[in-house]
Amino acid sequence: MLNKRFLQKISAFIATNKLLEHDERYLVALSGGADSVFLTLVLKELGYDIEAAHCNFHLRGEESNRDECFCRKFCEENGIKLHVSHFDTYGFAKLRKMSIEMAARHLRYSYFNQLVVNIGASATCVAHHQDDSVETVLLNLIRGTGIYGLTGIKPKNGKIVRPLLCVTRFDVEAALNEIKQSYVTDSTNLINDVVRNKIRLNILPLMKEINPSVSDSIATTALRVSEAANALDVIVKDVSETAVEYFSDGSTRINAERLSACPASEYVLFNLLKDYTFNSAQIELIHSVMCSKTGRVFTSPTHRLLTDRSYLFIEPLTDKKLRSLAVPETGLYVYDNKTKFKFECFDRTPDFKISKDKRSCFADMSKVKFPLTIKPAATGDRFIPFGMKGSKLVSDYLTDLKVNLFDKRRQLVVADAEGKIIWLVNQRPDNRCRIMDSTTKILRITCQKS
């Protein structure tokens, strides 16, 4: 029987982190190594309903088969139901063009997730312990990760739970040796040609020469960092709710002034932009200019971002280009899947009044020459805004209205057969086509957006 002190320590850790329930079934990932053997025995002695699962990846020849045989015998001796799956890991990695390590991980967790459903289990228990968490912290520190990488391994992540994060590798091996329980050793864990193995075999032993309890120190620090990360998450959530607007077309607008006023604004910006695939270097530069420079555009593999006055505008990348659409006569015209234009001609009546709705344009039919064209505004386009005498560049007019660069690029105009702009769509009609006392027939253009 396992040491009661260890059992109590692990039981308390499970309870504190709300990992397991005694009226639920759980799957245990069993490799045959010391950690997974210890975990299986712990959960069995604590009275949990468990079944085990072993993956044979066929990566180490006879050693892989040896591990499978050990797991079969171990489960038979302890009255535990065992599920075994075999994988062509090399073939899968080649097919998916991924590393062997990533292929094995994908296969392992896909199998566990499906098996959990099949046997009616609540979660998969894996045997990561404190040293694994410490190695993860050091590995992420070497790689230059953000704050989340320094929080270590989480006790629970979805349907994966880790009840052994409160004990060390030394604790595990000592407990097994005490009851003379055998286990197998993966020979690849003894070779320091993988970064994690180098940390385990070279760096950590050297650090322990300086501080024998370095693992405990790093684990405690990771816990504190995790608490700090939780506090920052609250700030991110608050900013996301108060300074960010999400639109149905996939675009986003962030109030940069409000963002810059919050604590750890660059960290918050990183969390807001990470889902848009901007990298750390871009986010750092965006943060440095977001309130000082207008018109800077940054592009990620999936999105583009614009700094515009006190806002950041983000929109998805698309190959779709604005087109020109000929309008030979009145009627309904579909410009794209979200925009329709309706062209109507009617006699002027004594009670006629021009609507102030910007989605409609009213023009004197006698001053408009068909065919008309709906097209994107081009560089150098000019018109005479309604109520004015002199002409103005469309781009300057939109700048005066503080229209951002992305919306400028999407601005449509309606022009007549002579190239004269009749309407800056949803903005302003041209003064040359205005309705006068002498007007008898009126052209009404309406832009309908879904």
CSV table of C-alpha atoms in Angstrom, one decimal:
chain,number,residue,atom,x,y,z
A,1,MET,CA,0.0,0.0,0.0
A,2,LEU,CA,1.2,3.5,-0.9
A,3,ASN,CA,2.5,5.9,1.7
A,4,LYS,CA,-0.5,7.5,3.5
A,5,ARG,CA,1.2,10.9,3.7
A,6,PHE,CA,1.5,11.0,-0.1
A,7,LEU,CA,-2.1,9.8,-0.5
A,8,GLN,CA,-3.4,12.5,1.8
A,9,LYS,CA,-1.3,15.2,0.0
A,10,ILE,CA,-2.6,14.2,-3.4
A,11,SER,CA,-6.2,13.8,-2.1
A,12,ALA,CA,-6.1,17.3,-0.7
A,13,PHE,CA,-4.7,18.6,-4.0
A,14,ILE,CA,-7.5,16.9,-5.9
A,15,ALA,CA,-10.1,18.4,-3.6
A,16,THR,CA,-8.6,21.9,-3.6
A,17,ASN,CA,-8.6,22.1,-7.4
A,18,LYS,CA,-11.9,20.2,-7.8
A,19,LEU,CA,-10.4,17.7,-10.2
A,20,LEU,CA,-12.3,14.4,-9.5
A,21,GLU,CA,-15.5,13.1,-8.0
A,22,HIS,CA,-16.0,9.7,-6.5
A,23,ASP,CA,-19.3,9.1,-8.3
A,24,GLU,CA,-17.7,9.6,-11.7
A,25,ARG,CA,-15.5,7.3,-13.9
A,26,TYR,CA,-12.1,8.4,-15.2
A,27,LEU,CA,-9.6,7.2,-17.8
A,28,VAL,CA,-5.9,7.0,-16.7
A,29,ALA,CA,-3.2,7.4,-19.4
A,30,LEU,CA,-0.8,4.5,-18.6
A,31,SER,CA,2.5,4.4,-20.3
A,32,GLY,CA,4.1,2.0,-17.9
A,33,GLY,CA,6.6,4.6,-16.6
A,34,ALA,CA,6.9,5.4,-12.9
A,35,ASP,CA,4.7,8.4,-13.1
A,36,SER,CA,1.7,6.8,-14.7
A,37,VAL,CA,2.0,3.6,-12.6
A,38,PHE,CA,2.1,5.7,-9.5
A,39,LEU,CA,-1.0,7.7,-10.6
A,40,THR,CA,-3.0,4.6,-11.4
A,41,LEU,CA,-2.2,3.1,-8.0
A,42,VAL,CA,-3.0,6.4,-6.2
A,43,LEU,CA,-6.4,6.7,-7.8
A,44,LYS,CA,-7.2,3.1,-7.2
A,45,GLU,CA,-6.3,3.3,-3.5
A,46,LEU,CA,-8.3,6.6,-3.2
A,47,GLY,CA,-11.3,4.7,-4.3
A,48,TYR,CA,-11.9,6.3,-7.8
A,49,ASP,CA,-13.6,4.3,-10.6
A,50,ILE,CA,-10.9,4.1,-13.2
A,51,GLU,CA,-10.0,2.4,-16.5
A,52,ALA,CA,-6.5,2.6,-18.1
A,53,ALA,CA,-5.5,3.4,-21.7
A,54,HIS,CA,-2.1,2.6,-23.2
A,55,CYS,CA,-0.8,3.9,-26.6
A,56,ASN,CA,1.7,1.8,-28.5
A,57,PHE,CA,3.3,4.3,-31.0
A,58,HIS,CA,5.8,1.7,-32.4
A,59,LEU,CA,8.6,4.2,-32.2
A,60,ARG,CA,11.2,2.2,-30.1
A,61,GLY,CA,11.0,-1.3,-31.5
A,62,GLU,CA,10.9,-4.1,-28.9
A,63,GLU,CA,10.9,-1.5,-26.1
A,64,SER,CA,7.5,-0.3,-27.2
A,65,ASN,CA,6.2,-3.9,-27.1
A,66,ARG,CA,7.8,-4.4,-23.7
A,67,ASP,CA,5.9,-1.4,-22.3
A,68,GLU,CA,2.6,-2.7,-23.7
A,69,CYS,CA,3.2,-6.2,-22.1
A,70,PHE,CA,4.1,-4.5,-18.8
A,71,CYS,CA,0.8,-2.5,-18.8
A,72,ARG,CA,-1.2,-5.5,-19.6
A,73,LYS,CA,0.3,-7.5,-16.7
A,74,PHE,CA,0.1,-4.5,-14.3
A,75,CYS,CA,-3.6,-3.9,-14.9
A,76,GLU,CA,-4.4,-7.6,-14.7
A,77,GLU,CA,-2.7,-7.9,-11.3
A,78,ASN,CA,-4.5,-4.8,-10.0
A,79,GLY,CA,-8.0,-5.6,-11.5
A,80,ILE,CA,-8.0,-2.6,-13.8
A,81,LYS,CA,-9.6,-2.7,-17.2
A,82,LEU,CA,-7.1,-1.7,-19.9
A,83,HIS,CA,-7.6,-0.3,-23.4
A,84,VAL,CA,-4.7,-0.6,-25.9
A,85,SER,CA,-4.3,1.2,-29.2
A,86,HIS,CA,-1.6,0.8,-31.8
A,87,PHE,CA,-0.5,3.7,-34.1
A,88,ASP,CA,1.6,4.1,-37.2
A,89,THR,CA,3.1,7.2,-35.9
A,90,TYR,CA,5.8,7.6,-38.6
A,91,GLY,CA,3.2,7.3,-41.3
A,92,PHE,CA,0.8,9.7,-39.7
A,93,ALA,CA,3.6,12.3,-39.1
A,94,LYS,CA,4.7,12.0,-42.8
A,95,LEU,CA,1.1,12.3,-44.0
A,96,ARG,CA,0.4,15.4,-41.8
A,97,LYS,CA,3.8,16.9,-42.3
A,98,MET,CA,4.5,17.3,-38.6
A,99,SER,CA,7.2,16.2,-36.2
A,100,ILE,CA,7.1,12.7,-34.6
A,101,GLU,CA,6.6,14.3,-31.2
A,102,MET,CA,3.6,16.4,-32.4
A,103,ALA,CA,2.1,13.4,-34.3
A,104,ALA,CA,2.3,11.2,-31.1
A,105,ARG,CA,0.7,13.9,-29.1
A,106,HIS,CA,-2.1,14.4,-31.6
A,107,LEU,CA,-2.8,10.7,-31.8
A,108,ARG,CA,-2.6,10.2,-28.0
A,109,TYR,CA,-5.1,12.9,-27.1
A,110,SER,CA,-7.5,12.2,-29.9
A,111,TYR,CA,-7.6,8.6,-28.8
A,112,PHE,CA,-8.1,9.6,-25.1
A,113,ASN,CA,-10.9,12.0,-26.0
A,114,GLN,CA,-12.8,9.4,-28.0
A,115,LEU,CA,-12.3,6.7,-25.4
A,116,VAL,CA,-13.6,9.0,-22.7
A,117,VAL,CA,-16.8,9.3,-24.6
A,118,ASN,CA,-17.0,5.6,-25.4
A,119,ILE,CA,-16.7,4.4,-21.8
A,120,GLY,CA,-18.7,7.2,-20.3
A,121,ALA,CA,-15.8,8.8,-18.4
A,122,SER,CA,-15.7,12.4,-17.2
A,123,ALA,CA,-12.0,13.1,-18.0
A,124,THR,CA,-8.6,11.6,-18.7
A,125,CYS,CA,-6.0,11.7,-15.8
A,126,VAL,CA,-2.4,12.2,-16.9
A,127,ALA,CA,0.6,11.8,-14.7
A,128,HIS,CA,2.4,15.2,-15.0
A,129,HIS,CA,4.0,16.1,-11.7
A,130,GLN,CA,5.7,19.1,-10.2
A,131,ASP,CA,9.0,18.5,-12.1
A,132,ASP,CA,7.2,18.4,-15.4
A,133,SER,CA,5.6,21.8,-14.6
A,134,VAL,CA,9.0,23.2,-13.6
A,135,GLU,CA,10.6,22.0,-16.8
A,136,THR,CA,7.7,23.6,-18.7
A,137,VAL,CA,8.4,26.9,-17.0
A,138,LEU,CA,12.1,26.8,-17.8
A,139,LEU,CA,11.4,25.7,-21.4
A,140,ASN,CA,9.0,28.6,-22.0
A,141,LEU,CA,11.4,31.0,-20.3
A,142,ILE,CA,14.2,29.9,-22.7
A,143,ARG,CA,11.9,30.3,-25.7
A,144,GLY,CA,10.8,33.8,-24.6
A,145,THR,CA,7.2,33.1,-23.9
A,146,GLY,CA,4.6,35.5,-22.4
A,147,ILE,CA,3.3,35.4,-18.9
A,148,TYR,CA,1.0,32.4,-19.5
A,149,GLY,CA,4.1,30.3,-20.3
A,150,LEU,CA,5.5,31.0,-16.9
A,151,THR,CA,2.4,29.7,-15.0
A,152,GLY,CA,3.5,26.0,-15.4
A,153,ILE,CA,1.1,23.2,-16.2
A,154,LYS,CA,-2.5,23.7,-15.2
A,155,PRO,CA,-4.2,21.1,-12.9
A,156,LYS,CA,-7.2,21.0,-15.2
A,157,ASN,CA,-7.5,21.7,-18.9
A,158,GLY,CA,-10.8,20.8,-20.4
A,159,LYS,CA,-11.2,17.0,-20.1
A,160,ILE,CA,-7.5,16.5,-19.0
A,161,VAL,CA,-6.8,16.5,-15.3
A,162,ARG,CA,-3.4,16.2,-13.5
A,163,PRO,CA,-3.7,15.0,-9.9
A,164,LEU,CA,0.1,14.7,-9.3
A,165,LEU,CA,1.2,18.3,-9.8
A,166,CYS,CA,1.8,18.5,-6.0
A,167,VAL,CA,4.5,15.8,-5.9
A,168,THR,CA,8.0,15.5,-7.5
A,169,ARG,CA,9.6,12.8,-9.6
A,170,PHE,CA,11.7,11.9,-6.5
A,171,ASP,CA,8.5,11.5,-4.5
A,172,VAL,CA,7.0,9.2,-7.1
A,173,GLU,CA,10.0,6.9,-7.4
A,174,ALA,CA,10.6,6.8,-3.7
A,175,ALA,CA,6.9,5.8,-3.1
A,176,LEU,CA,7.1,3.0,-5.7
A,177,ASN,CA,10.4,1.7,-4.4
A,178,GLU,CA,9.0,1.7,-0.9
A,179,ILE,CA,6.3,-0.8,-1.9
A,180,LYS,CA,8.6,-2.6,-4.4
A,181,GLN,CA,6.4,-1.7,-7.4
A,182,SER,CA,8.2,-2.1,-10.7
A,183,TYR,CA,7.8,0.1,-13.8
A,184,VAL,CA,9.4,0.6,-17.2
A,185,THR,CA,11.8,3.3,-18.3
A,186,ASP,CA,11.7,5.0,-21.7
A,187,SER,CA,15.3,5.0,-22.9
A,188,THR,CA,14.7,8.2,-24.9
A,189,ASN,CA,14.2,10.1,-21.6
A,190,LEU,CA,17.8,9.3,-20.7
A,191,ILE,CA,19.2,11.0,-23.8
A,192,ASN,CA,19.9,14.8,-23.6
A,193,ASP,CA,19.3,15.5,-27.4
A,194,VAL,CA,15.9,17.0,-26.8
A,195,VAL,CA,15.5,20.4,-25.2
A,196,ARG,CA,13.2,19.2,-22.4
A,197,ASN,CA,15.6,16.3,-21.7
A,198,LYS,CA,18.5,18.7,-21.5
A,199,ILE,CA,16.7,20.8,-19.0
A,200,ARG,CA,15.9,17.6,-17.0
A,201,LEU,CA,19.3,16.0,-17.2
A,202,ASN,CA,21.6,19.0,-17.2
A,203,ILE,CA,20.1,22.3,-16.2
A,204,LEU,CA,17.9,21.3,-13.3
A,205,PRO,CA,20.7,19.3,-11.6
A,206,LEU,CA,23.0,22.3,-11.9
A,207,MET,CA,20.4,24.6,-10.4
A,208,LYS,CA,19.9,22.2,-7.5
A,209,GLU,CA,23.5,22.5,-6.7
A,210,ILE,CA,22.8,26.2,-6.1
A,211,ASN,CA,19.5,25.7,-4.4
A,212,PRO,CA,18.4,22.1,-3.5
A,213,SER,CA,14.8,23.1,-3.3
A,214,VAL,CA,14.8,25.0,-6.6
A,215,SER,CA,11.9,22.9,-8.0
A,216,ASP,CA,9.7,24.0,-5.1
A,217,SER,CA,10.8,27.6,-5.6
A,218,ILE,CA,10.0,27.6,-9.3
A,219,ALA,CA,6.7,25.9,-8.7
A,220,THR,CA,5.7,28.5,-6.1
A,221,THR,CA,6.8,31.3,-8.4
A,222,ALA,CA,4.7,29.8,-11.2
A,223,LEU,CA,1.7,29.7,-8.8
A,224,ARG,CA,2.2,33.4,-8.1
A,225,VAL,CA,2.6,34.2,-11.8
A,226,SER,CA,-0.7,32.3,-12.4
A,227,GLU,CA,-2.4,34.5,-9.8
A,228,ALA,CA,-1.0,37.6,-11.5
A,229,ALA,CA,-2.2,36.3,-14.9
A,230,ASN,CA,-5.7,35.8,-13.5
A,231,ALA,CA,-5.7,39.5,-12.3
A,232,LEU,CA,-4.6,40.6,-15.7
A,233,ASP,CA,-7.3,38.5,-17.3
A,234,VAL,CA,-9.8,40.6,-15.4
A,235,ILE,CA,-8.4,43.7,-16.9
A,236,VAL,CA,-8.4,42.2,-20.4
A,237,LYS,CA,-12.1,41.2,-19.9
A,238,ASP,CA,-13.0,44.7,-18.7
A,239,VAL,CA,-11.2,46.4,-21.7
A,240,SER,CA,-12.8,43.9,-24.1
A,241,GLU,CA,-16.2,44.8,-22.8
A,242,THR,CA,-15.8,48.6,-22.6
A,243,ALA,CA,-13.2,49.5,-25.3
A,244,VAL,CA,-13.8,46.9,-28.1
A,245,GLU,CA,-16.6,46.7,-30.6
A,246,TYR,CA,-17.1,43.6,-32.7
A,247,PHE,CA,-19.1,43.9,-36.0
A,248,SER,CA,-21.1,41.3,-38.0
A,249,ASP,CA,-18.8,41.6,-41.0
A,250,GLY,CA,-15.8,40.3,-38.9
A,251,SER,CA,-14.3,43.7,-38.3
A,252,THR,CA,-13.3,45.1,-34.9
A,253,ARG,CA,-12.8,48.6,-33.5
A,254,ILE,CA,-10.6,49.2,-30.4
A,255,ASN,CA,-10.6,52.5,-28.5
A,256,ALA,CA,-6.9,53.1,-28.3
A,257,GLU,CA,-7.1,55.9,-25.8
A,258,ARG,CA,-9.2,53.9,-23.3
A,259,LEU,CA,-6.8,50.9,-23.9
A,260,SER,CA,-3.7,53.0,-23.2
A,261,ALA,CA,-5.1,54.3,-19.9
A,262,CYS,CA,-5.4,50.8,-18.5
A,263,PRO,CA,-2.7,49.0,-16.5
A,264,ALA,CA,-0.3,46.8,-18.5
A,265,SER,CA,-1.8,48.1,-21.8
A,266,GLU,CA,0.7,46.3,-24.0
A,267,TYR,CA,-0.1,43.0,-22.4
A,268,VAL,CA,-3.8,43.7,-22.8
A,269,LEU,CA,-3.3,44.6,-26.5
A,270,PHE,CA,-1.4,41.4,-27.0
A,271,ASN,CA,-4.3,39.4,-25.7
A,272,LEU,CA,-6.8,41.3,-27.8
A,273,LEU,CA,-4.8,40.9,-31.0
A,274,LYS,CA,-3.4,37.3,-30.6
A,275,ASP,CA,-6.5,35.8,-32.2
A,276,TYR,CA,-5.9,38.0,-35.3
A,277,THR,CA,-2.5,36.3,-35.8
A,278,PHE,CA,-0.4,39.4,-35.3
A,279,ASN,CA,3.1,38.5,-33.9
A,280,SER,CA,4.7,39.9,-30.8
A,281,ALA,CA,7.0,42.3,-32.7
A,282,GLN,CA,4.0,43.8,-34.6
A,283,ILE,CA,2.0,44.2,-31.4
A,284,GLU,CA,4.9,46.0,-29.7
A,285,LEU,CA,5.1,48.4,-32.6
A,286,ILE,CA,1.3,48.9,-32.8
A,287,HIS,CA,1.3,49.7,-29.1
A,288,SER,CA,4.0,52.3,-29.5
A,289,VAL,CA,2.1,54.2,-32.3
A,290,MET,CA,-1.5,53.5,-31.6
A,291,CYS,CA,-2.2,56.9,-30.0
A,292,SER,CA,0.3,59.0,-31.9
A,293,LYS,CA,0.3,58.1,-35.6
A,294,THR,CA,-2.7,57.9,-37.9
A,295,GLY,CA,-2.8,55.9,-41.1
A,296,ARG,CA,-0.3,53.1,-40.1
A,297,VAL,CA,-1.4,49.7,-41.5
A,298,PHE,CA,-0.2,46.4,-40.2
A,299,THR,CA,-0.9,43.1,-41.9
A,300,SER,CA,-1.0,39.6,-40.3
A,301,PRO,CA,-1.6,36.3,-42.2
A,302,THR,CA,-5.3,36.7,-41.7
A,303,HIS,CA,-6.1,40.4,-40.9
A,304,ARG,CA,-5.1,44.0,-41.4
A,305,LEU,CA,-5.0,46.7,-38.7
A,306,LEU,CA,-5.2,50.4,-39.1
A,307,THR,CA,-4.3,53.1,-36.6
A,308,ASP,CA,-6.7,56.0,-37.0
A,309,ARG,CA,-6.8,58.8,-34.5
A,310,SER,CA,-7.8,57.3,-31.2
A,311,TYR,CA,-8.9,54.0,-32.7
A,312,LEU,CA,-7.5,50.7,-34.0
A,313,PHE,CA,-9.6,49.2,-36.9
A,314,ILE,CA,-9.2,45.5,-37.7
A,315,GLU,CA,-10.7,43.7,-40.6
A,316,PRO,CA,-10.2,40.2,-42.2
A,317,LEU,CA,-8.0,39.9,-45.3
A,318,THR,CA,-10.0,39.2,-48.4
A,319,ASP,CA,-9.4,38.7,-52.1
A,320,LYS,CA,-12.7,40.3,-52.9
A,321,LYS,CA,-12.4,43.6,-54.8
A,322,LEU,CA,-14.9,46.3,-55.3
A,323,ARG,CA,-16.4,46.2,-58.8
A,324,SER,CA,-18.1,48.6,-61.2
A,325,LEU,CA,-21.7,47.9,-62.0
A,326,ALA,CA,-23.5,49.4,-65.0
A,327,VAL,CA,-27.0,50.8,-64.5
A,328,PRO,CA,-28.6,51.2,-68.0
A,329,GLU,CA,-32.1,52.1,-66.7
A,330,THR,CA,-34.1,52.4,-63.5
A,331,GLY,CA,-34.7,49.2,-61.4
A,332,LEU,CA,-33.2,47.2,-58.6
A,333,TYR,CA,-29.5,46.2,-58.9
A,334,VAL,CA,-27.6,43.8,-56.7
A,335,TYR,CA,-24.1,45.1,-56.1
A,336,ASP,CA,-22.9,42.4,-53.8
A,337,ASN,CA,-24.4,39.9,-51.3
A,338,LYS,CA,-24.9,42.7,-48.8
A,339,THR,CA,-25.7,45.7,-50.9
A,340,LYS,CA,-28.5,46.5,-53.3
A,341,PHE,CA,-29.3,49.8,-55.2
A,342,LYS,CA,-32.8,50.9,-56.2
A,343,PHE,CA,-33.2,53.5,-59.0
A,344,GLU,CA,-36.7,55.1,-59.3
A,345,CYS,CA,-38.0,57.9,-61.5
A,346,PHE,CA,-41.2,59.7,-60.6
A,347,ASP,CA,-43.1,63.0,-61.3
A,348,ARG,CA,-42.6,65.8,-58.8
A,349,THR,CA,-45.7,66.6,-56.8
A,350,PRO,CA,-46.5,69.8,-54.8
A,351,ASP,CA,-46.2,68.0,-51.5
A,352,PHE,CA,-42.8,66.4,-52.3
A,353,LYS,CA,-40.1,66.8,-49.7
A,354,ILE,CA,-36.5,65.6,-49.8
A,355,SER,CA,-35.7,63.0,-47.2
A,356,LYS,CA,-32.7,63.6,-45.0
A,357,ASP,CA,-31.9,59.9,-44.8
A,358,LYS,CA,-28.3,59.5,-46.1
A,359,ARG,CA,-29.2,56.1,-47.6
A,360,SER,CA,-31.2,57.9,-50.3
A,361,CYS,CA,-30.2,60.4,-53.0
A,362,PHE,CA,-32.6,62.7,-54.9
A,363,ALA,CA,-31.6,64.2,-58.2
A,364,ASP,CA,-33.1,66.2,-61.0
A,365,MET,CA,-33.7,63.6,-63.7
A,366,SER,CA,-33.0,66.1,-66.5
A,367,LYS,CA,-29.5,66.6,-65.2
A,368,VAL,CA,-28.5,63.0,-65.2
A,369,LYS,CA,-27.4,61.0,-68.2
A,370,PHE,CA,-27.9,57.2,-68.3
A,371,PRO,CA,-26.3,54.7,-68.2
A,372,LEU,CA,-25.1,55.2,-64.7
A,373,THR,CA,-22.3,53.4,-62.9
A,374,ILE,CA,-21.9,52.2,-59.4
A,375,LYS,CA,-18.1,52.0,-58.7
A,376,PRO,CA,-15.5,52.5,-56.0
A,377,ALA,CA,-14.2,56.0,-55.5
A,378,ALA,CA,-10.9,56.4,-57.4
A,379,THR,CA,-7.9,58.6,-56.6
A,380,GLY,CA,-8.5,62.1,-58.0
A,381,ASP,CA,-12.3,61.8,-58.1
A,382,ARG,CA,-14.0,65.1,-57.5
A,383,PHE,CA,-17.5,66.2,-56.9
A,384,ILE,CA,-19.4,69.3,-55.7
A,385,PRO,CA,-21.0,68.5,-52.4
A,386,PHE,CA,-24.6,69.5,-52.1
A,387,GLY,CA,-24.9,73.1,-50.9
A,388,MET,CA,-21.4,74.1,-52.0
A,389,LYS,CA,-20.2,75.9,-55.2
A,390,GLY,CA,-16.6,74.6,-55.5
A,391,SER,CA,-15.5,71.1,-56.2
A,392,LYS,CA,-13.7,68.9,-53.6
A,393,LEU,CA,-11.7,65.7,-53.8
A,394,VAL,CA,-13.7,62.8,-52.6
A,395,SER,CA,-10.7,61.7,-50.5
A,396,ASP,CA,-10.5,65.2,-48.8
A,397,TYR,CA,-14.2,65.3,-48.2
A,398,LEU,CA,-14.1,61.9,-46.4
A,399,THR,CA,-11.0,63.0,-44.5
A,400,ASP,CA,-12.9,66.0,-43.2
A,401,LEU,CA,-15.6,63.6,-42.0
A,402,LYS,CA,-12.9,61.5,-40.2
A,403,VAL,CA,-13.7,58.5,-42.3
A,404,ASN,CA,-10.9,55.9,-41.7
A,405,LEU,CA,-8.7,54.5,-44.5
A,406,PHE,CA,-10.4,51.1,-44.6
A,407,ASP,CA,-13.8,52.7,-45.1
A,408,LYS,CA,-12.4,55.2,-47.7
A,409,ARG,CA,-11.2,52.2,-49.7
A,410,ARG,CA,-14.7,50.8,-49.7
A,411,GLN,CA,-16.5,54.1,-50.5
A,412,LEU,CA,-18.8,53.8,-53.5
A,413,VAL,CA,-20.0,56.6,-55.9
A,414,VAL,CA,-22.7,56.7,-58.5
A,415,ALA,CA,-21.6,58.4,-61.7
A,416,ASP,CA,-23.5,59.2,-64.9
A,417,ALA,CA,-22.6,58.6,-68.5
A,418,GLU,CA,-20.3,61.7,-68.6
A,419,GLY,CA,-18.4,60.5,-65.5
A,420,LYS,CA,-20.0,63.1,-63.3
A,421,ILE,CA,-20.5,61.9,-59.7
A,422,ILE,CA,-24.1,62.1,-58.8
A,423,TRP,CA,-23.9,60.7,-55.3
A,424,LEU,CA,-21.2,59.9,-52.8
A,425,VAL,CA,-23.1,56.8,-51.5
A,426,ASN,CA,-24.5,57.2,-48.0
A,427,GLN,CA,-22.7,60.5,-47.6
A,428,ARG,CA,-23.8,63.4,-49.9
A,429,PRO,CA,-25.3,64.1,-53.3
A,430,ASP,CA,-23.7,66.3,-55.9
A,431,ASN,CA,-24.9,69.9,-56.0
A,432,ARG,CA,-25.0,70.0,-59.8
A,433,CYS,CA,-27.9,67.5,-59.8
A,434,ARG,CA,-29.9,69.2,-57.1
A,435,ILE,CA,-33.6,69.5,-57.3
A,436,MET,CA,-34.8,73.0,-58.1
A,437,ASP,CA,-38.1,74.8,-58.6
A,438,SER,CA,-38.0,73.9,-62.3
A,439,THR,CA,-37.5,70.2,-61.6
A,440,THR,CA,-40.4,68.1,-63.0
A,441,LYS,CA,-39.0,64.5,-62.8
A,442,ILE,CA,-37.0,63.2,-59.9
A,443,LEU,CA,-34.5,60.3,-59.7
A,444,ARG,CA,-34.4,58.6,-56.4
A,445,ILE,CA,-31.4,56.3,-55.6
A,446,THR,CA,-31.6,54.1,-52.5
A,447,CYS,CA,-28.8,52.0,-51.1
A,448,GLN,CA,-30.1,49.0,-49.2
A,449,LYS,CA,-27.6,47.1,-46.9
A,450,SER,CA,-28.4,43.8,-45.2
